[in-house]
PDB file of C-alpha atoms in Angstrom:
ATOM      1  CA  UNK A   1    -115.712 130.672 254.703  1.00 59.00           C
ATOM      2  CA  UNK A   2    -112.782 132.435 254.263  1.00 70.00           C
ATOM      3  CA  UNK A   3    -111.651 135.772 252.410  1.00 65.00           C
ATOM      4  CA  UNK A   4    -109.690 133.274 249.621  1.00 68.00           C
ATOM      5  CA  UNK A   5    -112.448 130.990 249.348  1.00 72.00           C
ATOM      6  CA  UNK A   6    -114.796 134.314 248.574  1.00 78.00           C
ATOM      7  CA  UNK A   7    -112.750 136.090 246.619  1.00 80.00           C
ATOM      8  CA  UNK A   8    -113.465 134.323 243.172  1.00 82.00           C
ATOM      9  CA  UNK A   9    -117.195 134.327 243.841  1.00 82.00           C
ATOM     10  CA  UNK A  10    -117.055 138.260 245.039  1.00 86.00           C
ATOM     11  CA  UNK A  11    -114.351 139.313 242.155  1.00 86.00           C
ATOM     12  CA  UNK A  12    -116.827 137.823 239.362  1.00 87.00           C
ATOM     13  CA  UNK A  13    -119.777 139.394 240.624  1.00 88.00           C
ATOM     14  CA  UNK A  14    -117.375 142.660 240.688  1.00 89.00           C
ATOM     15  CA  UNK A  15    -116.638 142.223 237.289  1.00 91.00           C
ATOM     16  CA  UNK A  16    -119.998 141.125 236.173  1.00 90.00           C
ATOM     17  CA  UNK A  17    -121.799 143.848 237.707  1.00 88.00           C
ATOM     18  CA  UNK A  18    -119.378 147.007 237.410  1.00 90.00           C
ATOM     19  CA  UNK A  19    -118.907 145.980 233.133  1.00 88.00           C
ATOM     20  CA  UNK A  20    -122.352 145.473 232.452  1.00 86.00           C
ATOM     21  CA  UNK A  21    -123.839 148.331 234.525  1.00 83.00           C
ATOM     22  CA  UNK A  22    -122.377 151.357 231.820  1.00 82.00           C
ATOM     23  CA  UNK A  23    -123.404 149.622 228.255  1.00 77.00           C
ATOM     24  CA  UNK A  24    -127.090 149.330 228.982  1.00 77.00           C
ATOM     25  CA  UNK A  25    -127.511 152.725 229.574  1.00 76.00           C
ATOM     26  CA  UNK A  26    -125.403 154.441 226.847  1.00 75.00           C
ATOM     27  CA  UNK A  27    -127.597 154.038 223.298  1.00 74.00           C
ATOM     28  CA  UNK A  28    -131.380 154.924 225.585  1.00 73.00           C
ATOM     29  CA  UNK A  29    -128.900 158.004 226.416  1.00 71.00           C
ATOM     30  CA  UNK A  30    -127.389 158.666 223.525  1.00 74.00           C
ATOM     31  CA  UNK A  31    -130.958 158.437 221.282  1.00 70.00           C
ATOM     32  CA  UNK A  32    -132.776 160.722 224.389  1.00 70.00           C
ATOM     33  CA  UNK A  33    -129.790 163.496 223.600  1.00 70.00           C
ATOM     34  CA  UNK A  34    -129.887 162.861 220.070  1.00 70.00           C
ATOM     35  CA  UNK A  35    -126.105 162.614 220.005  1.00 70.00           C
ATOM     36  CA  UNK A  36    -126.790 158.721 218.863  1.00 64.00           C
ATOM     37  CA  UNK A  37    -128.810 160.302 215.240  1.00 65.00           C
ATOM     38  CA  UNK A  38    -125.787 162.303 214.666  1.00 67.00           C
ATOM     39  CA  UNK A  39    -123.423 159.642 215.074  1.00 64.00           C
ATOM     40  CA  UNK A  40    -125.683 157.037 212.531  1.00 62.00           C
ATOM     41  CA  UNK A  41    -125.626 160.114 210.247  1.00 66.00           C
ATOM     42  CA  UNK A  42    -122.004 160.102 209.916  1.00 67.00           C
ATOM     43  CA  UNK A  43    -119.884 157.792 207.953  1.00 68.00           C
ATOM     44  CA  UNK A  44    -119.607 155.786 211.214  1.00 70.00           C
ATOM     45  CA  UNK A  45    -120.444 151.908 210.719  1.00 78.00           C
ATOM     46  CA  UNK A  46    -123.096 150.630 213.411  1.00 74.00           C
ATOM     47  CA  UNK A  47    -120.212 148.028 214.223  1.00 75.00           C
ATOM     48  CA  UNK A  48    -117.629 151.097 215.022  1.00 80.00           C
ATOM     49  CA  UNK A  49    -120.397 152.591 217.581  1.00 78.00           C
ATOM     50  CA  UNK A  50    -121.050 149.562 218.993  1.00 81.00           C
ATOM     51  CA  UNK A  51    -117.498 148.430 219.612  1.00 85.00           C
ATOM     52  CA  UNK A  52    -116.881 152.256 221.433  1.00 84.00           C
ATOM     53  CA  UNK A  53    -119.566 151.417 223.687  1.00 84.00           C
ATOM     54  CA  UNK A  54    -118.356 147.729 224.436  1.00 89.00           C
ATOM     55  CA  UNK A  55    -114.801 149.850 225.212  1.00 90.00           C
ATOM     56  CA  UNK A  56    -116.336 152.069 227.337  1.00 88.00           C
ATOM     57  CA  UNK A  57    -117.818 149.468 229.416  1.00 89.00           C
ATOM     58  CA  UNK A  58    -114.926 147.097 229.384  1.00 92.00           C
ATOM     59  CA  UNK A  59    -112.340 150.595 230.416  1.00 91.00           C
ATOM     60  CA  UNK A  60    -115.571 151.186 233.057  1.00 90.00           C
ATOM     61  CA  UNK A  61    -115.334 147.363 234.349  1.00 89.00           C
ATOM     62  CA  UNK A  62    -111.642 146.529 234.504  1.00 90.00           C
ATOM     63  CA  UNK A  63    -110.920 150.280 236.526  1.00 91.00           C
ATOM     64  CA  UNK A  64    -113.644 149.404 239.385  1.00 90.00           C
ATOM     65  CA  UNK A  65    -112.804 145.819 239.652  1.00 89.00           C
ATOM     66  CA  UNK A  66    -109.450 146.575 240.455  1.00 88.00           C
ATOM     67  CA  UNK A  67    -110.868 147.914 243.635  1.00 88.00           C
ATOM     68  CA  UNK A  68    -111.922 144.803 245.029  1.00 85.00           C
ATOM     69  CA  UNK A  69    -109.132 142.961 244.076  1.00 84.00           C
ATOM     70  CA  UNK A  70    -106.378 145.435 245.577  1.00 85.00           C
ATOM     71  CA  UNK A  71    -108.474 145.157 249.102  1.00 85.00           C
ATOM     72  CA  UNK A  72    -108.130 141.346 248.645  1.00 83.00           C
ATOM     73  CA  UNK A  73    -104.929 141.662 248.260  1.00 81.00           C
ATOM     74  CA  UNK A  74    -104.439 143.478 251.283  1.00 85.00           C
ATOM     75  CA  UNK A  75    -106.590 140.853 253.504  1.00 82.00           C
ATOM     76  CA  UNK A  76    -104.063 138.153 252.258  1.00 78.00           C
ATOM     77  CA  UNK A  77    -105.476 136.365 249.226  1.00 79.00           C
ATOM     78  CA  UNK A  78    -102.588 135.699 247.006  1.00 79.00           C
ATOM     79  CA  UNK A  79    -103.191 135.064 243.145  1.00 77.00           C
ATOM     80  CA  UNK A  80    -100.606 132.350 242.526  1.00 76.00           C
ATOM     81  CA  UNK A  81    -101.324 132.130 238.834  1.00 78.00           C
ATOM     82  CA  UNK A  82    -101.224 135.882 238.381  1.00 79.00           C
ATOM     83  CA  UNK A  83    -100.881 135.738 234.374  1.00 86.00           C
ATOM     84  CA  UNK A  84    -103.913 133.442 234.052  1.00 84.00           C
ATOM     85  CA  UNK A  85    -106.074 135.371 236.765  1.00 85.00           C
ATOM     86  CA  UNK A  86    -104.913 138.874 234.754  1.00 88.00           C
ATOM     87  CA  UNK A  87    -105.647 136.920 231.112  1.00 89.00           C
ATOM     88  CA  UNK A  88    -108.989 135.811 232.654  1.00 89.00           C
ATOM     89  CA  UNK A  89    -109.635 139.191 234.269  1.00 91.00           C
ATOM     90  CA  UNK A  90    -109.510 141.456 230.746  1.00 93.00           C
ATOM     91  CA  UNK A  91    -111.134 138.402 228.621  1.00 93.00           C
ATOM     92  CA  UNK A  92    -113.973 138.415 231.239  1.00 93.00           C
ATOM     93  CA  UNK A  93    -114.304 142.201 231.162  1.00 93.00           C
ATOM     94  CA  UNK A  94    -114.105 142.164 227.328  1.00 93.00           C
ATOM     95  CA  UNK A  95    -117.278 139.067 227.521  1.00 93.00           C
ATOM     96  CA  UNK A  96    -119.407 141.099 229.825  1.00 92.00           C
ATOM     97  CA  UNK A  97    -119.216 144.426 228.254  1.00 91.00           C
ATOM     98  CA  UNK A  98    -120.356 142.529 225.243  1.00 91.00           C
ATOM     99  CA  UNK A  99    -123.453 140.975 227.145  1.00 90.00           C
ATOM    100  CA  UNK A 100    -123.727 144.441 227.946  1.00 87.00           C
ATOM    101  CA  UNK A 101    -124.362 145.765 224.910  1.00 86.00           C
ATOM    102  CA  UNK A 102    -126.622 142.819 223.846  1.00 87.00           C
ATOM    103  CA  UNK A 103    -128.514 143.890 226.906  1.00 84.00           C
ATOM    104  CA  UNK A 104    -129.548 147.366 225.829  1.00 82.00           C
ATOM    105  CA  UNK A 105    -130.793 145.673 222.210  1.00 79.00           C
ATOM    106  CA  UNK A 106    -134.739 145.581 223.087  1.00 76.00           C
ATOM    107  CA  UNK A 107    -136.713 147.508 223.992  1.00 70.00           C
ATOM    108  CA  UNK A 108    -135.499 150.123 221.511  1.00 68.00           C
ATOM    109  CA  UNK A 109    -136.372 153.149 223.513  1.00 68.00           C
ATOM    110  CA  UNK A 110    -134.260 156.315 224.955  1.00 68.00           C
ATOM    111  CA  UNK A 111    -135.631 155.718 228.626  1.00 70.00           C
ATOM    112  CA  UNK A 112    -132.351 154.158 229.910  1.00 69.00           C
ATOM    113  CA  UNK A 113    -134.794 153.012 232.965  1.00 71.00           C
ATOM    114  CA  UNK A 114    -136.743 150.767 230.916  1.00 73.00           C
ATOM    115  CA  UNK A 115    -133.638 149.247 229.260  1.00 73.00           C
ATOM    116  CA  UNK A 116    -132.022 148.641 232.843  1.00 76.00           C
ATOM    117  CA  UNK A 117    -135.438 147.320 234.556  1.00 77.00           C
ATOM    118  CA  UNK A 118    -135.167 144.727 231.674  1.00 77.00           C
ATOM    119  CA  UNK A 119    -131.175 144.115 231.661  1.00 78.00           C
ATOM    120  CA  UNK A 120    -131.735 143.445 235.477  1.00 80.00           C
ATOM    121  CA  UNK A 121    -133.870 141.010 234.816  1.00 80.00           C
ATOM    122  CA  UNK A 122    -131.359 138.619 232.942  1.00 80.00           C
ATOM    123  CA  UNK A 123    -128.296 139.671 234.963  1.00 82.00           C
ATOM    124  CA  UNK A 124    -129.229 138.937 238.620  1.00 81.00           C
ATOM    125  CA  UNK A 125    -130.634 135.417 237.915  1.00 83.00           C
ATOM    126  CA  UNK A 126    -127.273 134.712 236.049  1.00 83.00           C
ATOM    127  CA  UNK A 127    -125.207 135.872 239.158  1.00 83.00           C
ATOM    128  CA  UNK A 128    -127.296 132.752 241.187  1.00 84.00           C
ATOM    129  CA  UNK A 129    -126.578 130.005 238.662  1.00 82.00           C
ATOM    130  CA  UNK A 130    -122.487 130.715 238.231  1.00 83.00           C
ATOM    131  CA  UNK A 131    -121.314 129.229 240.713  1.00 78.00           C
ATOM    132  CA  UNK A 132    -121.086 132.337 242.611  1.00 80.00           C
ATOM    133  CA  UNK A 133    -122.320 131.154 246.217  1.00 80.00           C
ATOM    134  CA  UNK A 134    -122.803 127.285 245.891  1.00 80.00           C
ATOM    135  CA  UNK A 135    -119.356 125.954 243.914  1.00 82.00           C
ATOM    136  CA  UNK A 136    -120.408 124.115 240.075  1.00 85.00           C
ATOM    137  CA  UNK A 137    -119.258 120.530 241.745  1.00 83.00           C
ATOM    138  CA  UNK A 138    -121.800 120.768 244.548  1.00 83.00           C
ATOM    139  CA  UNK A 139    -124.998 121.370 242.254  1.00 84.00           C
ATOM    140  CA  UNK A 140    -127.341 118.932 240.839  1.00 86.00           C
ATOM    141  CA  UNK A 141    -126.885 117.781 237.672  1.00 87.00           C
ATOM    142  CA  UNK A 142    -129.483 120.166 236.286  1.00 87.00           C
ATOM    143  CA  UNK A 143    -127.407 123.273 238.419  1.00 84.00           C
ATOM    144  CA  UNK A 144    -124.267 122.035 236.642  1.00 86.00           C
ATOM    145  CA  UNK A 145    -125.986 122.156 233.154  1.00 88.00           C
ATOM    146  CA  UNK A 146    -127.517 125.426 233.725  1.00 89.00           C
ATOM    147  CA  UNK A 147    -123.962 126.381 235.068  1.00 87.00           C
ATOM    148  CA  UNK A 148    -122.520 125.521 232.284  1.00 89.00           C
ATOM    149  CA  UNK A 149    -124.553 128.159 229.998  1.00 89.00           C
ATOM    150  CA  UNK A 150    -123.064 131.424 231.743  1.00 90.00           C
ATOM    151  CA  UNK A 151    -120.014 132.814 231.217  1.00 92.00           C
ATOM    152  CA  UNK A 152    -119.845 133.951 234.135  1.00 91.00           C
ATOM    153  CA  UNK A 153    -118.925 130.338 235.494  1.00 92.00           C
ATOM    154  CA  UNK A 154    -115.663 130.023 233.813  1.00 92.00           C
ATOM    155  CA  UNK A 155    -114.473 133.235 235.032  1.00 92.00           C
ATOM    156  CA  UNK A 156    -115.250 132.041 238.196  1.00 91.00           C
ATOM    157  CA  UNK A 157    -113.719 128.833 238.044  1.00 89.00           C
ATOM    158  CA  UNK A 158    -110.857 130.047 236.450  1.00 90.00           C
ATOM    159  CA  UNK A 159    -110.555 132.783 239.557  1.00 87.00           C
ATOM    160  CA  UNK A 160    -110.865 129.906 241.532  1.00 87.00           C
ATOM    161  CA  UNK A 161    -107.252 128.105 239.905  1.00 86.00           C
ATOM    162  CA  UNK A 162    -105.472 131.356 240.540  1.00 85.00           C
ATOM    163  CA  UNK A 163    -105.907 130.954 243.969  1.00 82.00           C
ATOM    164  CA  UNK A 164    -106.344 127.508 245.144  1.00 80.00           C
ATOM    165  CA  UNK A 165    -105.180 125.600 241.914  1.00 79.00           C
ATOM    166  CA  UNK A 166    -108.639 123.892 242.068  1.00 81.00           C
ATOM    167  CA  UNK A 167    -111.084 124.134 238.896  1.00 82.00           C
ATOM    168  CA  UNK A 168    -114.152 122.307 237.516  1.00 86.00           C
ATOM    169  CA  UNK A 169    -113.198 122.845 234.288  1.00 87.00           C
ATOM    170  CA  UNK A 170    -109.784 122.665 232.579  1.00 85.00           C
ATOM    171  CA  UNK A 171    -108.015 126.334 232.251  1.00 87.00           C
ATOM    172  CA  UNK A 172    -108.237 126.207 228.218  1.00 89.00           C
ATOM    173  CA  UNK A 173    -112.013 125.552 228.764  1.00 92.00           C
ATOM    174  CA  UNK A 174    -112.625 128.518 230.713  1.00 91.00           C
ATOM    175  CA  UNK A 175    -110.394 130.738 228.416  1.00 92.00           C
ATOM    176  CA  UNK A 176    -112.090 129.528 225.640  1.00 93.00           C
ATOM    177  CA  UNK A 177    -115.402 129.552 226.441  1.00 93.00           C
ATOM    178  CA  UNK A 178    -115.473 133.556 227.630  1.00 93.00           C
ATOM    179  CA  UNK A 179    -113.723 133.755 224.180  1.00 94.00           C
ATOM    180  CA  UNK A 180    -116.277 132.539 222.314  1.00 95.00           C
ATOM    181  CA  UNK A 181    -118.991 133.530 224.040  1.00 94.00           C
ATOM    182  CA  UNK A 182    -117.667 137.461 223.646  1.00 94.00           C
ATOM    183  CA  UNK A 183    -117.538 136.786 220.089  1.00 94.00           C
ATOM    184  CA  UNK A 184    -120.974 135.327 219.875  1.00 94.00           C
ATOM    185  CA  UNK A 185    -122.235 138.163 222.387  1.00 92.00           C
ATOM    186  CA  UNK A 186    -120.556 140.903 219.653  1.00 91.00           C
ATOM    187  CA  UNK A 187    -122.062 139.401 216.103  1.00 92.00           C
ATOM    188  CA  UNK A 188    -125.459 138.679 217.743  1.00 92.00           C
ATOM    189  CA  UNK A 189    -125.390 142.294 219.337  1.00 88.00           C
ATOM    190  CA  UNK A 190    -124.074 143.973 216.015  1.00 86.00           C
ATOM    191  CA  UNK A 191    -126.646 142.508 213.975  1.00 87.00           C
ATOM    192  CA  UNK A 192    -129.830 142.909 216.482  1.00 86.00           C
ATOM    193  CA  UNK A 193    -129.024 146.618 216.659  1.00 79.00           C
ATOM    194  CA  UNK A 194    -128.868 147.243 212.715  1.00 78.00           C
ATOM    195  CA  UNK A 195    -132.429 145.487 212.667  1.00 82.00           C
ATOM    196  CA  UNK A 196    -133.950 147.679 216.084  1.00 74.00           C
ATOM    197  CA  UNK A 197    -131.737 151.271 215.460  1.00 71.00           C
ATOM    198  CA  UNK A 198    -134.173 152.778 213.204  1.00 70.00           C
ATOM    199  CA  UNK A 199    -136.887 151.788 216.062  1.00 68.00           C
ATOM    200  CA  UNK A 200    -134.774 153.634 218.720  1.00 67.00           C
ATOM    201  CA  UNK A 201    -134.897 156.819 216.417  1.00 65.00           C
ATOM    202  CA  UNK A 202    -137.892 156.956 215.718  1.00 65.00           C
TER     203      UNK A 202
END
């Protein structure tokens, strides 16, 4: 294969990986240093604290993807659709950081290990069923449909247009589905944490 047939498989796993790996961590952290009871003990909404962490991830993410995509660059890949591959770029960054932050919901502890052991769990298998080594069209029928529940997949297909102006999925499909599944990813996240917080404090 060559680099510009990699490069949307090895820029989502960049992505995936690098914007996921900082929000998992930061609450176990924050509750072990007791910096995360001062913060609920200010007039700070659970929301507002989760949204700074979902930042920090997504600032963590975009920064060290860029990395990867500047050496592709310089091997020859060229991003045709350079708007759509940037617009998929932050909205994938933004979707991940939000997984992210689901991630670190349960267990409610401050050992950041235990939290990561059990993120790792749910974030390697999703790496093997996005279209990340085996392209969505050459699955099974049950690979597509599996497929077709990450989020991970549209980014990928939609890195895969930029380049080669060849997707599974339509480009409004992909935006629209990393869209919705960030939002989905936030209120699920937002409301888990208000029920488990008072768990991780104690």
């Amino acid at each position: 294969m060559t680099v510009k047939e990699l490069f949307p498989g090895l820029m989502g796993m960049a992505i995936f990986f690098t914007s996921t790996a900082v929000g998992p961590a930061i609450l176990p952290w924050e509750a072990r240093s007791k910096t995360l009871e001062r913060l609920v003990s200010s007039p700070v909404e659970v929301w507002a604290l989760l949204l700074g962490d979902v930042f920090a991830s997504f600032v963590f993410g975009l920064l060290i993807s860029l990395i990867p995509l500047a050496v592709a660059v310089l091997m020859g890949v060229e991003v045709a659709h350079l708007l759509v591959f940037c617009l998929g770029m932050i909205l994938a960054t933004i979707c991940f950081a939000s997984l992210s932050i689901l991630l670190s919901v349960y267990p409610p502890t401050d050992v950041p290990a235990t939290v990561m052991m059990l993120s790792s769990l749910v974030r390697f298998p999703l790496v093997f069923i996005s279209g990340v080594f085996v392209p969505v069209e050459e699955m099974p029928a049950w690979g597509q449909t599996i497929a077709s529940a990450s989020p991970l997949t549209y980014f990928i297909d939609l890195a895969r247009y930029s380049t080669t102006g060849i997707s599974y999925y339509s480009l409004p499909i992909d935006l629209v589905v990393l869209a919705v599944s960030t939002l989905l990813f936030l209120v699920v996240s937002i409301k888990l944490h208000e029920r488990f917080l008072p768990q991780r404090l104690s």
